[in-house]
mmCIF file of C-alpha atoms in Angstrom:
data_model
loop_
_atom_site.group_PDB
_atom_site.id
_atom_site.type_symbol
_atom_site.label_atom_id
_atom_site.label_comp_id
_atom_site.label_asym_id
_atom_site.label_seq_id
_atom_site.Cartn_x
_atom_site.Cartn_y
_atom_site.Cartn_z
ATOM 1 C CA UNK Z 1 -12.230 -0.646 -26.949
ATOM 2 C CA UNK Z 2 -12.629 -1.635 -30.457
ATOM 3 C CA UNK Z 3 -11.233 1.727 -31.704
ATOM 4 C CA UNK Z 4 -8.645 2.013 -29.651
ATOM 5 C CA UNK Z 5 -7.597 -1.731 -30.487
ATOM 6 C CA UNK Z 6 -7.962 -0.718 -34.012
ATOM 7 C CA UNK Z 7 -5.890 2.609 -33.673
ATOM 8 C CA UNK Z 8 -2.892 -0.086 -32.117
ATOM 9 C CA UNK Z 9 -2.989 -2.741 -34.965
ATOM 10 C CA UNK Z 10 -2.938 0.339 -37.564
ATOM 11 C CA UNK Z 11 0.140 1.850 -35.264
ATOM 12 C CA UNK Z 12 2.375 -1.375 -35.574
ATOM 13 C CA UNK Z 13 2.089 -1.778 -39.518
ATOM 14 C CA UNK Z 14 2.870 1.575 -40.020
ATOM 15 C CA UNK Z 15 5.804 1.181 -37.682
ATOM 16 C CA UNK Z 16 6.742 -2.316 -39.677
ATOM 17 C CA UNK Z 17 6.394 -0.671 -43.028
ATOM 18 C CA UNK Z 18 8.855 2.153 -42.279
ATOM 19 C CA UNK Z 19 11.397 -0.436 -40.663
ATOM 20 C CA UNK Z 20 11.095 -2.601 -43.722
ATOM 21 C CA UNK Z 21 9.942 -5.366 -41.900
ATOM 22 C CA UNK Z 22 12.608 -5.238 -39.458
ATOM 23 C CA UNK Z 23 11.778 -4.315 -35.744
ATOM 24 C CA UNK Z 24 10.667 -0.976 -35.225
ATOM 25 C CA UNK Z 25 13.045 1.286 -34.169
ATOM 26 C CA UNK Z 26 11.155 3.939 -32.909
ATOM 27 C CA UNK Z 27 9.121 2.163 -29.948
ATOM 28 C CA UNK Z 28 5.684 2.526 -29.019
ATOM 29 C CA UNK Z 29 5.379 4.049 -25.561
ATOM 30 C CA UNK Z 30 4.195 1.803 -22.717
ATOM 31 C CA UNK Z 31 1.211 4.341 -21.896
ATOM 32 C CA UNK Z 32 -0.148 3.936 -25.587
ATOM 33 C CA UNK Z 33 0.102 -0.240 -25.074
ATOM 34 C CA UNK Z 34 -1.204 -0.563 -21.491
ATOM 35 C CA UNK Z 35 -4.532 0.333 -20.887
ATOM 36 C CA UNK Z 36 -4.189 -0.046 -17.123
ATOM 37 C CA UNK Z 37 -3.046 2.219 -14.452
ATOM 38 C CA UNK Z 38 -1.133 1.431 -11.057
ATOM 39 C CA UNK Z 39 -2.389 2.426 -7.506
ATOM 40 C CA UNK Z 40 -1.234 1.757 -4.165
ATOM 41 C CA UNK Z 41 -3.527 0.722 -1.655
ATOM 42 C CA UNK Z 42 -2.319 1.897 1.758
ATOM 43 C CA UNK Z 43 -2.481 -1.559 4.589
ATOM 44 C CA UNK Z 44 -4.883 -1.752 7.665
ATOM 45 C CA UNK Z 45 -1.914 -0.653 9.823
ATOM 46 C CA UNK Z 46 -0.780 2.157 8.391
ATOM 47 C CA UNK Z 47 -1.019 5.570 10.796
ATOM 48 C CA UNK Z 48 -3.634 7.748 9.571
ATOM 49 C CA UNK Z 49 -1.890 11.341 9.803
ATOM 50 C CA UNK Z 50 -3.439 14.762 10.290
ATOM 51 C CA UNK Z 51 -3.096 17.842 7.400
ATOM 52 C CA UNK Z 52 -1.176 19.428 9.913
ATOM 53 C CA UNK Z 53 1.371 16.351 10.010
ATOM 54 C CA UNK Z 54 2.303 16.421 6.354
ATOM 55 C CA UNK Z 55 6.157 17.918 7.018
ATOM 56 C CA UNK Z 56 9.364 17.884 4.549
ATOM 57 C CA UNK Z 57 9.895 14.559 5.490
ATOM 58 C CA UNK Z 58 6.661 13.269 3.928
ATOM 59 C CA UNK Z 59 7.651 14.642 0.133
ATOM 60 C CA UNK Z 60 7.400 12.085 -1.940
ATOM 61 C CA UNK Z 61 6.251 9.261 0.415
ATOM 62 C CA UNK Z 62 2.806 7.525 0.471
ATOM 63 C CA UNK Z 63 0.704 9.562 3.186
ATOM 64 C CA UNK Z 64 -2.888 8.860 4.133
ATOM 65 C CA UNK Z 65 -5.233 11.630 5.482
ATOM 66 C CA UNK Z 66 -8.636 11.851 6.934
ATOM 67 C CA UNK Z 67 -10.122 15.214 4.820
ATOM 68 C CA UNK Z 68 -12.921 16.582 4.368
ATOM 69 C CA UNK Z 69 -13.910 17.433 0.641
ATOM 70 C CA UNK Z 70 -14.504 21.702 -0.016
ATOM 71 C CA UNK Z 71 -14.400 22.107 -3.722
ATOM 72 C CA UNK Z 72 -14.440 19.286 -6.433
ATOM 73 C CA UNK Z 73 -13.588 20.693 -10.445
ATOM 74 C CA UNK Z 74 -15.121 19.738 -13.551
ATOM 75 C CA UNK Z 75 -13.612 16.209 -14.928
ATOM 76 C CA UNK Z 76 -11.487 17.031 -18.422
ATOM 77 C CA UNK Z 77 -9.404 15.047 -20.394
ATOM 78 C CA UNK Z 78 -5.475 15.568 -19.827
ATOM 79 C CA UNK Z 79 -3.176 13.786 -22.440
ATOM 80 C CA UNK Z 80 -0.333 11.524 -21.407
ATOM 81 C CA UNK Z 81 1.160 10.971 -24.616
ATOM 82 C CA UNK Z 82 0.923 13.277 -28.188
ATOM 83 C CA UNK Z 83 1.292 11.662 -31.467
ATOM 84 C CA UNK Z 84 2.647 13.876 -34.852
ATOM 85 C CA UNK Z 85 2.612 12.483 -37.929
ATOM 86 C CA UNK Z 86 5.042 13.554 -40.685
ATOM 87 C CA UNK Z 87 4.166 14.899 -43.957
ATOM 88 C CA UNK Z 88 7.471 14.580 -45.153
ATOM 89 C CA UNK Z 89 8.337 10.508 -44.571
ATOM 90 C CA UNK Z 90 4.749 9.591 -42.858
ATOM 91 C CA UNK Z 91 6.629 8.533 -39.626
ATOM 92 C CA UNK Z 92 4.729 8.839 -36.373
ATOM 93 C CA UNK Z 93 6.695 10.892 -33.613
ATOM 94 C CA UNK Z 94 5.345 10.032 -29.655
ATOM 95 C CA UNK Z 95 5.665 12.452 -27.335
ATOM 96 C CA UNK Z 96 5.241 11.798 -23.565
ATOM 97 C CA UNK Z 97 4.024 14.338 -21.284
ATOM 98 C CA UNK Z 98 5.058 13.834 -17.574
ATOM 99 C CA UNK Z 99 4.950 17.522 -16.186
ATOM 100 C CA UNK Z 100 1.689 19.994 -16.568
ATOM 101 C CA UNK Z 101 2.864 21.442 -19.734
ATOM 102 C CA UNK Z 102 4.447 20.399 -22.708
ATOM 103 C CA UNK Z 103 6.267 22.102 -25.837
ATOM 104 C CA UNK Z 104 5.518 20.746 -29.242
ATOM 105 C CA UNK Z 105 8.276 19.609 -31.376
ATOM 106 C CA UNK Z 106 9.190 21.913 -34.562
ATOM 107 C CA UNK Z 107 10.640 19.510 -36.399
ATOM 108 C CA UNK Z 108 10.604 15.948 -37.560
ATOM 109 C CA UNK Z 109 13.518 13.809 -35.092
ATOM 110 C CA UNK Z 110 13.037 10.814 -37.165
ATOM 111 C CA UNK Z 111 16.439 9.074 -39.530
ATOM 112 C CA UNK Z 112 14.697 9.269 -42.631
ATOM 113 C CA UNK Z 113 14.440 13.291 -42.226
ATOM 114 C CA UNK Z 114 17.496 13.610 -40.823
ATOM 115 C CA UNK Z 115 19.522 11.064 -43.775
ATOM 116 C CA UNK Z 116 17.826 13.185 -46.302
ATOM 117 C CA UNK Z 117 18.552 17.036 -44.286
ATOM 118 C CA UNK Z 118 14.598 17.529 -44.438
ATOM 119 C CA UNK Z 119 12.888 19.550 -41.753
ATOM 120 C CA UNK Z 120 9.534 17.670 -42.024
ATOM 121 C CA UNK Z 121 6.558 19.241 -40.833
ATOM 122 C CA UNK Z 122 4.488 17.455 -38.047
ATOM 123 C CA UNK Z 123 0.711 17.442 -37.793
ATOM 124 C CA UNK Z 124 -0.381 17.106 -34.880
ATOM 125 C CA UNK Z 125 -2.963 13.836 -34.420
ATOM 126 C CA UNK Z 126 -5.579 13.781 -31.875
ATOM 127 C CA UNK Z 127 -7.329 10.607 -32.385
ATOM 128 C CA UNK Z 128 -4.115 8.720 -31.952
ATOM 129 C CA UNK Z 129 -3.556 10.571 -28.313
ATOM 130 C CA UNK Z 130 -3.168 8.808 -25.159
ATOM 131 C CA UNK Z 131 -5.774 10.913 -23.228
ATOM 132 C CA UNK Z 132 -7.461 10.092 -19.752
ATOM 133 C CA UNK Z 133 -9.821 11.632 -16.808
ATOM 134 C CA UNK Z 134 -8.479 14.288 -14.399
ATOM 135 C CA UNK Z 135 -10.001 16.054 -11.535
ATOM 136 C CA UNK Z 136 -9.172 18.442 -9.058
ATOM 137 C CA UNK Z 137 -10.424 18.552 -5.389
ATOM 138 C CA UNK Z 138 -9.810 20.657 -2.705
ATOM 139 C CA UNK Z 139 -9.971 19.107 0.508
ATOM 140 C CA UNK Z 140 -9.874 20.338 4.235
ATOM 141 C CA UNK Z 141 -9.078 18.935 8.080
ATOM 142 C CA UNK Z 142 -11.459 18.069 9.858
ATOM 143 C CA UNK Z 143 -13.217 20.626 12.670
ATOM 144 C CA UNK Z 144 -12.290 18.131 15.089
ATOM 145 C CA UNK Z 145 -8.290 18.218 14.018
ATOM 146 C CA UNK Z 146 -8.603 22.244 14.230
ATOM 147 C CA UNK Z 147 -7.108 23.778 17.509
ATOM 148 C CA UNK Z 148 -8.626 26.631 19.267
ATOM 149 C CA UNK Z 149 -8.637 29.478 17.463
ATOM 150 C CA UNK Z 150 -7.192 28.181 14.387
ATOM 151 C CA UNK Z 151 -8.056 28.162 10.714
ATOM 152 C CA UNK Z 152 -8.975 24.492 8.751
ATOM 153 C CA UNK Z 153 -5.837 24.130 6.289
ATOM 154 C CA UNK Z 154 -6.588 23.003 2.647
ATOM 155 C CA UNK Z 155 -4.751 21.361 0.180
ATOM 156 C CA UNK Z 156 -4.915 19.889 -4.032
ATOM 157 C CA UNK Z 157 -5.662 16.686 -4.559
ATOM 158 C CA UNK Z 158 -5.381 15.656 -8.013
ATOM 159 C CA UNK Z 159 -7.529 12.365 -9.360
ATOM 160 C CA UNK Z 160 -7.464 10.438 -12.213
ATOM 161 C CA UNK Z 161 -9.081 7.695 -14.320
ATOM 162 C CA UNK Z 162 -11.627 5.639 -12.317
ATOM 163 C CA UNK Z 163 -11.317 7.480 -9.126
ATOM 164 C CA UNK Z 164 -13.078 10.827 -10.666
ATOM 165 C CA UNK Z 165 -16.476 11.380 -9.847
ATOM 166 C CA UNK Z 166 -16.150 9.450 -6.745
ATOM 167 C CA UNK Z 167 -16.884 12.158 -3.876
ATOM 168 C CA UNK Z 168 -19.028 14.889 -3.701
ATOM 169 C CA UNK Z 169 -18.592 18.027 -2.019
ATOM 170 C CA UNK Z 170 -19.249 17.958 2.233
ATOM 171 C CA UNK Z 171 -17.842 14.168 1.689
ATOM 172 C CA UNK Z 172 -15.256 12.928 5.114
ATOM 173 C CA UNK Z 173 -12.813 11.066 2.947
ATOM 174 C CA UNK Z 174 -9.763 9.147 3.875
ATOM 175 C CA UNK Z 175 -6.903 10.172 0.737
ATOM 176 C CA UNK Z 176 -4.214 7.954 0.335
ATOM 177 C CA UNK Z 177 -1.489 9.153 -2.139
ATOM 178 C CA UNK Z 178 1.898 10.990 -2.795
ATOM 179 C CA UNK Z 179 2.933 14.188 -1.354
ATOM 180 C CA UNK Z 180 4.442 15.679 -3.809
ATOM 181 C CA UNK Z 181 5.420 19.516 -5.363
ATOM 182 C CA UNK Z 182 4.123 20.887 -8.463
ATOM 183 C CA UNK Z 183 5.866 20.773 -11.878
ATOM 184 C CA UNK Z 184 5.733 24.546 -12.626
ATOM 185 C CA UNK Z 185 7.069 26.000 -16.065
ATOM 186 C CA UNK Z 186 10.548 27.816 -15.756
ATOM 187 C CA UNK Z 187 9.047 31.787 -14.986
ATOM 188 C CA UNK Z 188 6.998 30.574 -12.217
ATOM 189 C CA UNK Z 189 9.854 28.241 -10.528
ATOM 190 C CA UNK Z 190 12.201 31.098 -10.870
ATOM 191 C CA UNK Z 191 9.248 33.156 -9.364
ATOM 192 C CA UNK Z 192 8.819 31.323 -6.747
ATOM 193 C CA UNK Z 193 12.211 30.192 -5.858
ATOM 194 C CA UNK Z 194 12.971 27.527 -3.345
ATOM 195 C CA UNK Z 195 9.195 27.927 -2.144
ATOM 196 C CA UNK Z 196 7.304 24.540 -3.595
ATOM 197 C CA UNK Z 197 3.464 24.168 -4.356
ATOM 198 C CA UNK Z 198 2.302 20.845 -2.865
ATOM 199 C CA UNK Z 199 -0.510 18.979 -3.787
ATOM 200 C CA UNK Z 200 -1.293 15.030 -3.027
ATOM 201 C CA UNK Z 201 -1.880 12.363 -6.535
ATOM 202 C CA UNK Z 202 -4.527 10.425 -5.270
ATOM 203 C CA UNK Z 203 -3.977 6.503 -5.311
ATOM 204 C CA UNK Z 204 -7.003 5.393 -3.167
ATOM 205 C CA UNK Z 205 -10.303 6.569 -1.629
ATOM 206 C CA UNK Z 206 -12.190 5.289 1.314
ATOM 207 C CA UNK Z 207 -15.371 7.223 2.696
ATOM 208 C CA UNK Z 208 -16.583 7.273 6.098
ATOM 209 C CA UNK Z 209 -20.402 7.235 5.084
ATOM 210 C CA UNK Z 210 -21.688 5.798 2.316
ATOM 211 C CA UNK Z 211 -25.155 7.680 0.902
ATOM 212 C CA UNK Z 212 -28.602 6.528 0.577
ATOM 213 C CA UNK Z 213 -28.465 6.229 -2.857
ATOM 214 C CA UNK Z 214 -24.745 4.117 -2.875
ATOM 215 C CA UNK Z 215 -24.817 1.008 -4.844
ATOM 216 C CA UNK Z 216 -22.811 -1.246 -2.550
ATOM 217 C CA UNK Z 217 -26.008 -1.565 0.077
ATOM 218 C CA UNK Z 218 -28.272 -4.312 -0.001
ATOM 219 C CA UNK Z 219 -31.830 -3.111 -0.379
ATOM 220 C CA UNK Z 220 -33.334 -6.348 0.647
ATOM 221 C CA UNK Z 221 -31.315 -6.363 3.879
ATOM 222 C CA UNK Z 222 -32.435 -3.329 4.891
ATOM 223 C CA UNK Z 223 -36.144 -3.291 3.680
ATOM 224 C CA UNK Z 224 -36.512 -6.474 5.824
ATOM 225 C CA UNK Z 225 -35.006 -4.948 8.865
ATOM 226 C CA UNK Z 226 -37.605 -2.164 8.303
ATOM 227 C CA UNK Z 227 -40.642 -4.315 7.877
ATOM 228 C CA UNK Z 228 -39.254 -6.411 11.226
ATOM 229 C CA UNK Z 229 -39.216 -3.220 13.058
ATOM 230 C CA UNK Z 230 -42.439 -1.965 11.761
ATOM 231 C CA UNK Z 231 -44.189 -5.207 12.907
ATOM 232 C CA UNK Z 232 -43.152 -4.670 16.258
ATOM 233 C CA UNK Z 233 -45.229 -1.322 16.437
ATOM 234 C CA UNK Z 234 -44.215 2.229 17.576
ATOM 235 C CA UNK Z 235 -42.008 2.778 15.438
ATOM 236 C CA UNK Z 236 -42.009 6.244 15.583
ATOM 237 C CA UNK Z 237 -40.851 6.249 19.545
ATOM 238 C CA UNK Z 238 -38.253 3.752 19.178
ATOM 239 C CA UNK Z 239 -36.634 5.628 16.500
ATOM 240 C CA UNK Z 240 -36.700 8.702 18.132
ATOM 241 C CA UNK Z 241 -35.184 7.035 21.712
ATOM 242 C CA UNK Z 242 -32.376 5.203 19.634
ATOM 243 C CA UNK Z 243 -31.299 8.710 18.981
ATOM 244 C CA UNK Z 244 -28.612 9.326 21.726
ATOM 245 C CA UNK Z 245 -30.057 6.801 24.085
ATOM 246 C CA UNK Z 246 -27.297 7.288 26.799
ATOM 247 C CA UNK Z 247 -29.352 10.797 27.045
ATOM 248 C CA UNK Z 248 -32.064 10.214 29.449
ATOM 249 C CA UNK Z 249 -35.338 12.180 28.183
ATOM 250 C CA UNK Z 250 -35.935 14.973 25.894
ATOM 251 C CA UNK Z 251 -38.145 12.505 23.683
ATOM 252 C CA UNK Z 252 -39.573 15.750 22.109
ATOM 253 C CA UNK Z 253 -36.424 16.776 21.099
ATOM 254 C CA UNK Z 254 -35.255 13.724 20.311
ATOM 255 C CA UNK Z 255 -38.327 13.638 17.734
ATOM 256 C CA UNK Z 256 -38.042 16.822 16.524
ATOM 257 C CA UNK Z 257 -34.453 15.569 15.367
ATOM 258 C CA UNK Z 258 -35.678 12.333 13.829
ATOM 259 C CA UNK Z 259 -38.354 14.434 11.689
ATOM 260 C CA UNK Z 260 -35.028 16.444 10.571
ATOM 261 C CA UNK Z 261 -33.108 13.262 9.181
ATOM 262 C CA UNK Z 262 -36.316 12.295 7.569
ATOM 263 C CA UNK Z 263 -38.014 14.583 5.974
ATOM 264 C CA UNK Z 264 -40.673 14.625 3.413
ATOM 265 C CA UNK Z 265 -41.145 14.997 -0.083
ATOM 266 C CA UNK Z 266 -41.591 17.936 -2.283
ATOM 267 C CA UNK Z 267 -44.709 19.308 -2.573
ATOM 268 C CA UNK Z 268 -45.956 21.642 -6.036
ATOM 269 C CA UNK Z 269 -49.486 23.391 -5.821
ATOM 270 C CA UNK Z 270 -51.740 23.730 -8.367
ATOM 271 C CA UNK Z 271 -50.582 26.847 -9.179
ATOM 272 C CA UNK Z 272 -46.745 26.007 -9.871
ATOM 273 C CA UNK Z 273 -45.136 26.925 -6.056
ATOM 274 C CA UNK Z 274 -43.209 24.276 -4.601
ATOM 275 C CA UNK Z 275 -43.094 23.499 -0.858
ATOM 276 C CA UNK Z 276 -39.885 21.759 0.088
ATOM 277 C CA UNK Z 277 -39.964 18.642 2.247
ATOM 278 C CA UNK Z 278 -36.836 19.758 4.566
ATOM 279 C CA UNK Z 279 -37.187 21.593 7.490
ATOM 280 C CA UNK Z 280 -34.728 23.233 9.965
ATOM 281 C CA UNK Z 281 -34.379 23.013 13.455
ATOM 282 C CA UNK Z 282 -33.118 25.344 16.525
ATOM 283 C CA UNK Z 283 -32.550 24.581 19.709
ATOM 284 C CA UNK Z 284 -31.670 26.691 22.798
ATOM 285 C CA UNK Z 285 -31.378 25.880 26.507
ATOM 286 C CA UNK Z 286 -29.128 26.086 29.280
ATOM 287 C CA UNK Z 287 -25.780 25.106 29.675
ATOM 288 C CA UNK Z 288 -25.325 21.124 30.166
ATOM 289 C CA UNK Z 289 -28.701 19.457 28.913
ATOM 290 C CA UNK Z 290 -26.984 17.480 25.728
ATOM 291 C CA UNK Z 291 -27.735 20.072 22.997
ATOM 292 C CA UNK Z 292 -24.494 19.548 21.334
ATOM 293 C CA UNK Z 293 -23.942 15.802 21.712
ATOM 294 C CA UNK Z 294 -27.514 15.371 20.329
ATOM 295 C CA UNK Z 295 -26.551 17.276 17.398
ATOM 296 C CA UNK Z 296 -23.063 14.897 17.191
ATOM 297 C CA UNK Z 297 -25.113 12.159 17.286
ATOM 298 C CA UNK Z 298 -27.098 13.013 14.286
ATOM 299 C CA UNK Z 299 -24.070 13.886 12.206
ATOM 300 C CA UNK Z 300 -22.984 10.292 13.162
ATOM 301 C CA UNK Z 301 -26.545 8.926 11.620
ATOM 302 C CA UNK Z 302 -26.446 11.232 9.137
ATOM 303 C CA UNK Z 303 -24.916 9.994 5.622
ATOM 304 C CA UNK Z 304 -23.396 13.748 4.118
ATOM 305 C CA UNK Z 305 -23.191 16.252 7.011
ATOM 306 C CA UNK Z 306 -21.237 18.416 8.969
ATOM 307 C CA UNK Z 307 -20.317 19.621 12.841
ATOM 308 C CA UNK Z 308 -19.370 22.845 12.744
ATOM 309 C CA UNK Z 309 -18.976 25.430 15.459
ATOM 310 C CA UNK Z 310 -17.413 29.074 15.920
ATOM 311 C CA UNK Z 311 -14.212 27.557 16.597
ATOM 312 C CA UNK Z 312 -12.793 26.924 13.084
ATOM 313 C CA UNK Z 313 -15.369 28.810 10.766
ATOM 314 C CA UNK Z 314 -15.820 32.230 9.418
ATOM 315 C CA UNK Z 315 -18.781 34.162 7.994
ATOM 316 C CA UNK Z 316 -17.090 33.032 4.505
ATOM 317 C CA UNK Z 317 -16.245 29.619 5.762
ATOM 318 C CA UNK Z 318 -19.506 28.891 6.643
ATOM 319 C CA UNK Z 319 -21.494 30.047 4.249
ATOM 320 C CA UNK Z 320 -19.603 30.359 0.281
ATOM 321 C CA UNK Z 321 -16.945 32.325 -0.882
ATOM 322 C CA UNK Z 322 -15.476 32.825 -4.622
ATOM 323 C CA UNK Z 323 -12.161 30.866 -5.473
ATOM 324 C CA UNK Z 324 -10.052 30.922 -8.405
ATOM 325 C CA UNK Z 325 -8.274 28.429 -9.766
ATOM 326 C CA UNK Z 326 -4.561 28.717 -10.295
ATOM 327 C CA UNK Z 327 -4.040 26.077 -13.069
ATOM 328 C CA UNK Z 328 -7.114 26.644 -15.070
ATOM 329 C CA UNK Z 329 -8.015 30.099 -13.792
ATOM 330 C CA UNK Z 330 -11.607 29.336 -13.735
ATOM 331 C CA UNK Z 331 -14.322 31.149 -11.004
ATOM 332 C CA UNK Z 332 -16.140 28.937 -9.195
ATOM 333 C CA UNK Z 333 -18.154 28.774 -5.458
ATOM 334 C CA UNK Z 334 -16.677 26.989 -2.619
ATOM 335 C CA UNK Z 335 -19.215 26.266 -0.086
ATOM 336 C CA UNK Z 336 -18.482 26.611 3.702
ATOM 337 C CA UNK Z 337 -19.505 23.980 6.048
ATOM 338 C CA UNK Z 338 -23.317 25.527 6.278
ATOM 339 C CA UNK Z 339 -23.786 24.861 2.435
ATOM 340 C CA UNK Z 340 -21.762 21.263 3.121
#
């Protein structure tokens, strides 16, 4: 803050010296003065739609989506505005960059240059650069919103500035933002013709669980309600019959699946080799004795998983496949709803 405060007091006595004291002609662009960005926060009422909603009528309106996150990027820095400085007169040039790409200027636009039929040369000034945070995610419907025999569509979600780093892959999000096309370059838009690339700018982010470790649980709250229920003995058999208890019986199973959402801790020998804490579980039976809406009632307790069945997942949406990214072309791993 104190740099950036600094870089802004040293911006508007350059801009006064070269006016003479005057008001600046040139002026500073709102993005370098604000340091705060504006986000729509979608009302209590509004219609949550399905990915398989989003039609030409919902281009450029505020949509909100129930998702579930596939692929999250790396965050980088993505600059909003570009400052040059002249070597000829020592004016500052802004630039502001609204689309994914930008061209440079060649020459120095300012009046002095211009009065004296100079082409000044710019350097180009990165410290003085209105930069901020930008992530990509790629995000999925939900198995329940797939039909029968369909595949789970996907679609870009772009975030920026505080909202990066907020979900993690295998994360059921509600996305509230624009639906909007891509700005591509000239070749590609010609390319592509009438055919646009959609992707959703991310104003707000709700999840439906929140993790163990989230910070907006009280600890105290729920150490108390653990020491209350540990006082009132057999603990382990209430926990396991509060799993599902509209399912009469199958108190083994039932613990089996308790011991599943717990775990253990990680164990490492003497002798370096490490024996993990998590285990799996597999259950067969007959038709109709509640195998699947015991497993649906874990995913419910569960903070980060997923339901998946044969209906909407492949052998590579299940397990991982290889992606690359358009924009940056980078290689990464996509994990299926197994590795979720």
């Amino acid at each position: 803050a104190l740099a950036r405060d600094a870089v802004h007091q040293w911006r508007e006595r350059q801009l006064a010296q070269q006016s003479g004291g005057q008001p600046p002609a040139a002026a500073i662009p709102v993005r370098l003065k604000n340091n705060f960005d504006v986000r729509f926060q979608p009302r209590d009422s509004a219609k949550v739609l399905k990915m398989r909603d989003l039609s030409a009528g919902k281009v450029g309106a505020l949509v909100k989506l129930d998702c579930l996150v596939a692929r999250v990027s790396q965050v980088k820095p993505k600059v909003e505005v570009v400052t040059y400085h002249c070597e000829v007169c020592g004016a500052e040039i802004f630039q502001s960059v609204e689309s994914e790409r930008y061209t440079p200027p060649k020459e120095c636009p300012s009046q002095r240059c211009r009065d004296n039929k100079q082409a000044g040369k710019l350097r180009h000034n990165i410290r003085t650069c209105k930069f901020v945070k930008y992530q990509e995610m790629r995000v999925q419907e939900l198995s329940s919103h797939v039909p029968v025999g369909g595949v789970p569509r996907s679609i870009n979600v772009v975030l920026s500035g505080d909202l990066t780093r907020t979900v993690l892959p295998g994360d059921a999000i509600t996305v509230t933002g624009v639906y909007t096309p891509y700005q591509l370059p000239w070749f590609l838009a010609r390319a592509n013709g009438t055919m646009q690339e959609m992707f959703i700018d991310a104003h707000s982010i709700r999840k439906h669980k929140n993790g163990y470790s989230d910070q907006d649980q009280d600890e105290q709250k729920t150490m108390r309600k653990v020491g209350d229920a540990w006082q009132k003995g057999n603990l382990y058999e209430n926990c396991a019959k509060s799993i599902a208890p509209e399912i009469f019986g199958h108190l083994d199973v039932k613990k089996a699946l308790l011991l599943v959402l717990i775990g253990a801790f990680k164990k490492t020998m003497q002798d370096g080799m490490k024996i993990r804490g998590d285990i799996h579980c597999l259950m067969m039976g007959d038709p109709g004795v509640a195998k699947s809406q015991l497993l649906k009632q874990v995913v419910n307790i569960a903070p980060r998983s997923v339901y998946t069945t044969g209906k909407g997942s492949s052998g590579v949406g299940l397990t991982a496949s290889v992606v690359r990214d358009p924009m940056t072309s980078e290689v990464s791993l996509e994990g299926g709803a197994l590795v979720l």
